[in-house]
Amino acid sequence: MLIGFVVAVFVAAYLLIIFSKFRRSVIAFSAGLILAFAKVFSDFSFERVGELIDFNTIGLLIGMMIIVGVLRSSGFFHYASVRVIRFSRGRIRLLIALILLTIGLFSALLDNVTTIILFAPILFFIADITRKSPVQMTFAAIIAANIGGAATLIGDPPNILIGSASGLGFIDFLLAVGPIAMLMLLFIVIFMDLRVFRHFTDKSFRSSDIPSMDPSKAILSKKELKVSLAVFIIVLVGFAFHGVLGYEPSLIALAGAAAALFLTGKGFSDIASDVEWDTLLFFVGLFLLSSALHVVGVSDVLSSALSAVAVHQTLFFILLLWITAVLSAFIGAVPTVAVLIPIMRTLTASHGIPIDIWWAISIGACFGGSATITGSAANMVGIGLMEKHMGTSVTYYQYLKFSLLPTLLVLLMGTLYISLRFAL
């Protein structure tokens, strides 16, 4: 009876997330509270909250959001964008390729949601001055952000969840998923140029025609820029050596955030708007939902079902990658990974499955999440910003028609990569 109730709440929550107009954070958080009030968690108390909610993930997100907020206020991202635009010398196809590459790289070092927020106005500006629709540019940018974000621990929320659950660090992700992510980023840029933007040749512009695009005016505060960049670099180094240092990534990120605020003289209220509270509440709700599935035994049932395939490890890795990809496309990458984590913990403990299992999940979630509007937060944020800019809506099918082929191609190459990695 209890299992049926939990599964019903879970399914209802995700149907609402996909099809309703309510904020996904409110839906997930409310569903988690419903399960708490239904006493699914025995002896639910604030002392037990740490067992149900992964505060390492929450802390990492908050810390990075604050650091990025300070970087943004210094004008760094505007400066970088202006430099990319000027470097293209008015060649629109080269400019789009450079923007996509920059978005992918920034997504790996920041996170893909923040990167899309930062670069969306640049894409819209380019579309306006070249009299092109921003739809294809935005769609391509979203896919590049998801692929680039797969490269590191902090680049995409599913990786943050995986890192916290598995103990894998920044360098682990960079070495294991980084190569295929960067290769696929380059592939996507070339694919988009040849298939989508090849006709963007009749309109171009010269940077000298745009007086507002002056790099010297982009930096709003040199002091903030120097301080925030230094803190950001130190935090990345801390992520790389967190295992040696003995500190969780969340503590390093929060310490960096505190240092950035202190050294720039900013208060939390100055940067609070840069913290994505909806995302944080969404994660809290997801943790409660996935914990409930584990508590009532759903995770054990699914683990038993998958254990029959787990004996054939190469086949299992490929199957898991595609299961993760398909689920990520329909219910979202973060919910999919949140549900899979307790299942994988059970399987790795009982079947001795190697650490590569997490890379299959990471690639499946990050790449597969590109397929639909609801596949990742970056997708929803990017399309939401574009719809606001255009004043019209984009349909689910319109995005799927654009994204399906490139998503399938990168998933196929990700499958080959995982197969070869396991074989070697």
XYZ file of C-alpha atoms in Angstrom:
424
model
C 0.000 0.000 0.000
C 2.756 2.430 0.998
C 4.811 1.549 -2.092
C 1.817 2.277 -4.321
C 1.242 5.637 -2.636
C 4.883 6.709 -3.005
C 5.017 5.630 -6.658
C 1.728 7.454 -7.340
C 3.057 10.690 -5.794
C 6.308 10.287 -7.729
C 4.565 9.736 -11.082
C 2.064 12.544 -10.446
C 4.888 14.941 -9.582
C 6.774 14.245 -12.793
C 3.682 14.395 -14.972
C 2.997 17.817 -13.487
C 6.621 18.856 -14.041
C 6.426 17.858 -17.708
C 2.924 19.007 -18.641
C 1.756 21.652 -16.153
C 2.599 25.347 -16.003
C 3.497 25.221 -12.299
C 7.121 25.766 -11.352
C 8.952 22.449 -11.162
C 10.557 23.523 -7.875
C 7.144 24.005 -6.252
C 5.898 20.656 -7.564
C 8.937 18.664 -6.400
C 9.139 20.427 -3.025
C 5.392 19.996 -2.401
C 5.533 16.312 -3.361
C 8.401 15.787 -0.925
C 6.435 17.469 1.865
C 3.372 15.330 1.093
C 5.483 12.207 1.599
C 6.885 13.624 4.835
C 3.388 14.398 6.177
C 2.269 10.905 5.111
C 5.000 9.564 7.441
C 6.772 7.679 4.684
C 9.979 8.557 6.505
C 9.778 7.001 9.960
C 10.570 9.447 12.764
C 10.963 12.396 10.359
C 12.766 15.202 12.176
C 15.243 17.955 11.447
C 17.951 15.743 12.940
C 17.263 13.212 10.175
C 17.049 15.711 7.329
C 20.754 15.251 6.589
C 20.094 11.566 5.850
C 17.427 12.408 3.268
C 18.819 15.550 1.612
C 22.308 15.698 0.122
C 23.582 18.967 1.555
C 26.956 18.453 -0.126
C 25.201 19.017 -3.454
C 23.152 21.952 -2.125
C 26.251 23.599 -0.643
C 28.221 23.168 -3.858
C 25.431 24.769 -5.872
C 25.065 27.734 -3.502
C 28.810 28.352 -3.368
C 29.265 28.303 -7.139
C 26.193 30.478 -7.718
C 27.608 33.161 -5.415
C 31.072 33.066 -7.012
C 29.551 33.292 -10.495
C 27.364 36.165 -9.298
C 30.411 38.143 -8.172
C 32.154 37.370 -11.475
C 29.088 38.538 -13.366
C 28.896 41.830 -11.446
C 32.507 42.589 -12.413
C 31.589 42.493 -16.111
C 33.808 39.495 -16.881
C 31.279 37.589 -18.985
C 30.342 40.645 -21.027
C 34.036 41.274 -21.659
C 34.611 37.670 -22.804
C 31.597 37.843 -25.112
C 32.738 41.102 -26.702
C 36.180 39.627 -27.334
C 34.649 36.609 -29.080
C 32.439 38.830 -31.242
C 35.357 41.062 -32.260
C 37.558 38.043 -32.982
C 35.058 36.830 -35.598
C 35.628 40.049 -37.636
C 32.037 40.107 -38.815
C 31.875 36.526 -40.143
C 28.563 35.254 -38.857
C 29.240 31.501 -39.179
C 32.598 31.845 -37.454
C 30.977 33.967 -34.763
C 28.277 31.371 -34.065
C 30.889 28.586 -33.961
C 33.024 30.582 -31.510
C 30.001 31.377 -29.342
C 29.006 27.686 -29.225
C 32.559 26.657 -28.302
C 32.717 29.352 -25.627
C 29.352 28.273 -24.213
C 30.532 24.656 -24.041
C 33.799 25.573 -22.301
C 32.134 27.973 -19.860
C 29.536 25.292 -19.061
C 32.329 22.959 -17.982
C 33.897 25.551 -15.669
C 30.715 27.170 -14.331
C 27.487 25.295 -15.002
C 25.329 25.070 -18.076
C 22.331 26.938 -16.636
C 24.404 29.962 -15.622
C 26.221 29.908 -18.954
C 22.966 29.926 -20.921
C 21.679 32.845 -18.837
C 24.891 34.779 -19.515
C 25.118 34.106 -23.245
C 21.438 34.217 -24.230
C 21.412 38.045 -24.545
C 24.497 37.838 -26.796
C 22.757 35.303 -29.059
C 19.632 37.454 -29.242
C 21.730 40.513 -30.053
C 23.480 38.669 -32.886
C 20.129 37.447 -34.223
C 18.690 40.964 -34.153
C 21.547 42.696 -35.970
C 21.764 39.968 -38.638
C 17.967 39.749 -39.044
C 17.995 36.030 -38.232
C 15.649 34.100 -35.980
C 17.211 33.325 -32.577
C 15.496 29.920 -32.470
C 18.177 27.797 -34.131
C 21.003 29.671 -32.389
C 19.389 29.114 -28.997
C 18.681 25.439 -29.668
C 22.301 24.886 -30.738
C 23.583 26.777 -27.685
C 21.510 24.590 -25.350
C 22.945 21.388 -26.831
C 26.498 22.784 -26.643
C 25.945 23.761 -22.995
C 24.707 20.286 -22.046
C 27.613 18.563 -23.776
C 30.231 20.934 -22.368
C 28.741 20.688 -18.883
C 29.234 16.917 -18.920
C 33.015 17.384 -18.784
C 33.345 18.299 -15.102
C 31.913 17.746 -11.650
C 30.351 21.224 -11.540
C 29.296 21.598 -15.178
C 25.893 19.897 -15.009
C 23.663 19.176 -11.969
C 23.533 15.388 -12.675
C 27.327 15.267 -12.307
C 27.124 17.077 -8.974
C 24.709 14.400 -7.757
C 26.918 11.599 -9.077
C 30.046 13.098 -7.531
C 28.431 13.472 -4.137
C 26.996 9.941 -4.193
C 30.103 8.184 -5.506
C 32.920 10.247 -3.993
C 34.327 10.944 -7.458
C 36.049 14.318 -7.736
C 36.691 17.108 -10.214
C 39.773 15.460 -11.744
C 37.969 12.103 -11.996
C 35.231 13.651 -14.125
C 37.695 15.698 -16.149
C 39.767 12.627 -17.039
C 36.887 10.197 -17.562
C 34.121 12.238 -19.200
C 36.103 15.334 -20.204
C 37.696 13.832 -23.350
C 34.447 12.573 -24.885
C 32.589 15.745 -23.852
C 35.154 18.034 -25.487
C 35.310 15.833 -28.594
C 31.517 15.873 -28.866
C 31.462 19.635 -28.316
C 33.772 20.091 -31.289
C 31.662 17.645 -33.301
C 28.444 19.520 -32.472
C 29.944 22.868 -33.456
C 30.994 21.455 -36.850
C 27.665 19.618 -37.249
C 25.672 22.777 -36.535
C 27.789 24.844 -38.907
C 27.442 22.414 -41.814
C 23.832 21.347 -41.287
C 22.109 24.326 -39.662
C 24.067 27.522 -40.211
C 25.576 26.911 -43.646
C 23.042 29.319 -45.174
C 24.023 32.109 -42.762
C 26.264 33.717 -45.361
C 24.203 36.567 -46.766
C 24.315 38.709 -43.650
C 27.370 39.722 -41.682
C 28.480 42.664 -39.650
C 31.679 44.409 -38.679
C 32.483 44.927 -35.029
C 33.432 48.515 -35.868
C 29.783 49.098 -36.790
C 28.735 48.405 -33.214
C 29.921 51.181 -30.915
C 28.416 49.517 -27.850
C 30.652 46.468 -28.298
C 33.725 48.042 -26.695
C 35.803 45.611 -24.576
C 37.249 48.444 -22.492
C 33.750 49.388 -21.349
C 32.717 45.844 -20.487
C 34.667 45.635 -17.220
C 32.617 47.326 -14.513
C 35.107 46.856 -11.671
C 38.737 45.831 -12.144
C 39.095 45.095 -8.430
C 36.104 42.758 -8.412
C 37.357 41.113 -11.594
C 40.819 40.385 -10.181
C 39.496 39.176 -6.832
C 36.677 37.018 -8.202
C 38.872 35.461 -10.901
C 41.564 34.653 -8.331
C 38.989 33.088 -6.004
C 37.444 31.129 -8.879
C 40.822 29.706 -9.931
C 41.688 28.783 -6.332
C 38.320 27.033 -5.961
C 38.937 25.026 -9.157
C 42.363 24.000 -7.822
C 40.667 23.042 -4.559
C 38.214 20.866 -6.471
C 41.104 19.171 -8.254
C 42.856 18.281 -4.981
C 39.901 17.957 -2.607
C 40.674 14.279 -2.027
C 44.228 15.070 -0.929
C 43.090 18.044 1.143
C 40.339 16.040 2.814
C 37.593 18.611 2.188
C 34.238 18.147 0.481
C 33.745 20.162 -2.746
C 30.804 21.930 -1.103
C 33.019 23.292 1.684
C 35.581 24.520 -0.853
C 32.864 26.245 -2.907
C 31.264 27.859 0.145
C 34.656 29.036 1.420
C 35.358 30.540 -1.998
C 31.967 32.259 -1.979
C 32.622 33.738 1.459
C 36.078 34.935 0.364
C 34.678 36.523 -2.809
C 32.019 38.411 -0.848
C 34.442 39.509 1.865
C 37.226 40.669 -0.475
C 34.889 42.591 -2.796
C 32.951 44.172 0.059
C 29.646 42.765 -1.152
C 26.873 41.578 1.108
C 24.747 38.515 0.535
C 21.797 40.742 -0.374
C 23.863 42.186 -3.249
C 24.261 38.784 -4.825
C 21.100 36.977 -3.644
C 19.405 37.399 -7.023
C 22.193 35.311 -8.593
C 21.331 32.332 -6.375
C 18.813 30.185 -8.232
C 16.462 29.452 -5.352
C 14.063 27.548 -7.586
C 16.848 25.137 -8.508
C 17.802 24.605 -4.859
C 14.205 23.901 -3.782
C 13.825 21.578 -6.764
C 16.834 19.588 -5.575
C 15.480 19.400 -2.021
C 12.189 18.027 -3.334
C 13.995 15.524 -5.559
C 16.076 14.248 -2.666
C 12.928 13.656 -0.613
C 11.232 11.851 -3.515
C 14.218 9.617 -4.286
C 14.733 8.900 -0.562
C 11.092 7.854 -0.287
C 11.493 5.399 -3.179
C 14.496 3.930 -1.399
C 12.773 3.764 2.007
C 9.750 1.817 0.721
C 11.913 -0.620 -1.242
C 11.345 0.493 -4.845
C 15.089 0.897 -5.365
C 15.682 -2.679 -4.189
C 13.071 -4.020 -6.611
C 14.671 -2.182 -9.533
C 18.134 -3.310 -8.426
C 17.003 -6.935 -8.487
C 15.559 -6.496 -11.971
C 18.793 -4.983 -13.295
C 21.047 -7.491 -11.545
C 20.182 -10.148 -14.152
C 21.829 -8.007 -16.829
C 24.656 -6.765 -14.607
C 26.600 -10.018 -15.033
C 27.272 -8.987 -18.651
C 29.017 -5.757 -17.736
C 29.647 -4.251 -21.174
C 26.038 -4.869 -22.201
C 24.880 -3.562 -18.838
C 26.860 -0.329 -19.211
C 25.432 0.294 -22.684
C 21.898 -0.549 -21.556
C 22.195 1.718 -18.524
C 23.532 4.596 -20.624
C 20.521 4.419 -22.929
C 17.998 3.893 -20.121
C 19.436 6.980 -18.438
C 19.340 8.942 -21.703
C 15.717 8.070 -22.507
C 14.506 8.758 -18.963
C 16.478 12.013 -18.875
C 14.815 13.147 -22.081
C 11.315 12.569 -20.729
C 11.431 13.232 -16.983
C 14.667 15.228 -16.805
C 18.319 14.390 -16.199
C 18.370 15.400 -12.535
C 15.286 13.358 -11.497
C 16.618 10.358 -13.425
C 20.015 10.436 -11.721
C 18.434 11.046 -8.310
C 16.386 7.857 -8.730
C 19.276 5.800 -10.145
C 21.800 6.661 -7.417
C 20.422 4.349 -4.676
C 19.943 1.596 -7.268
C 23.550 1.866 -8.426
C 24.803 1.923 -4.846
C 23.038 -1.384 -4.227
C 24.367 -2.930 -7.440
C 27.959 -1.781 -6.934
C 27.925 -3.144 -3.392
C 26.430 -6.532 -4.328
C 27.955 -7.202 -7.764
C 31.338 -5.500 -7.635
C 30.596 -3.348 -10.681
C 33.533 -1.021 -11.509
C 33.478 2.746 -11.138
C 32.851 3.178 -14.885
C 29.157 2.648 -14.179
C 28.936 6.281 -13.043
C 30.434 7.504 -16.309
C 27.752 5.672 -18.276
C 25.087 7.396 -16.178
C 26.774 10.785 -16.528
C 27.024 10.564 -20.319
C 23.489 9.226 -20.628
C 22.034 11.976 -18.439
C 24.010 14.947 -19.766
C 23.826 14.007 -23.443
C 20.314 12.547 -23.326
C 18.982 15.587 -21.498
C 19.539 17.611 -24.675
C 16.763 15.773 -26.521
C 13.706 17.561 -25.135
C 12.690 20.878 -23.608
C 12.174 19.185 -20.223
C 15.428 17.200 -20.386
C 17.515 19.648 -18.385
C 17.278 22.947 -16.554
C 19.485 24.608 -19.180
C 16.959 23.676 -21.873
C 14.010 25.169 -20.011
C 15.893 28.312 -19.002
C 17.279 28.944 -22.490
C 13.967 28.426 -24.244
C 12.154 30.492 -21.617
C 14.521 33.421 -22.219
C 14.121 33.076 -25.983
C 10.321 32.999 -25.767
C 10.391 36.134 -23.635
C 12.649 37.844 -26.173
C 10.530 36.798 -29.176
C 7.119 37.153 -27.556
C 6.047 33.768 -28.960
C 6.134 30.181 -27.706
C 8.222 27.233 -28.885
C 6.515 23.843 -29.071
C 7.833 20.596 -27.621
C 7.921 19.082 -31.120
C 9.714 22.083 -32.638
C 12.655 21.626 -30.286
C 12.599 17.817 -30.560
C 12.757 18.019 -34.358
C 15.947 20.091 -34.081
C 17.631 18.203 -31.226
C 16.856 14.538 -31.880
C 19.482 13.802 -34.544
C 22.461 15.527 -32.839
C 21.462 13.978 -29.504
C 21.322 10.476 -30.998
C 24.692 10.985 -32.697
C 26.495 12.076 -29.526
C 24.842 9.253 -27.566
C 26.045 6.714 -30.140
C 29.582 8.046 -29.857
C 29.263 8.112 -26.081
C 28.239 4.450 -26.225
C 31.310 3.634 -28.298
C 33.497 5.536 -25.832
C 32.112 3.662 -22.817
C 32.466 0.311 -24.616
C 36.098 0.986 -25.535
C 36.909 2.380 -22.101
C 35.549 -0.733 -20.409
C 37.227 -3.076 -22.913
C 40.606 -1.416 -22.362
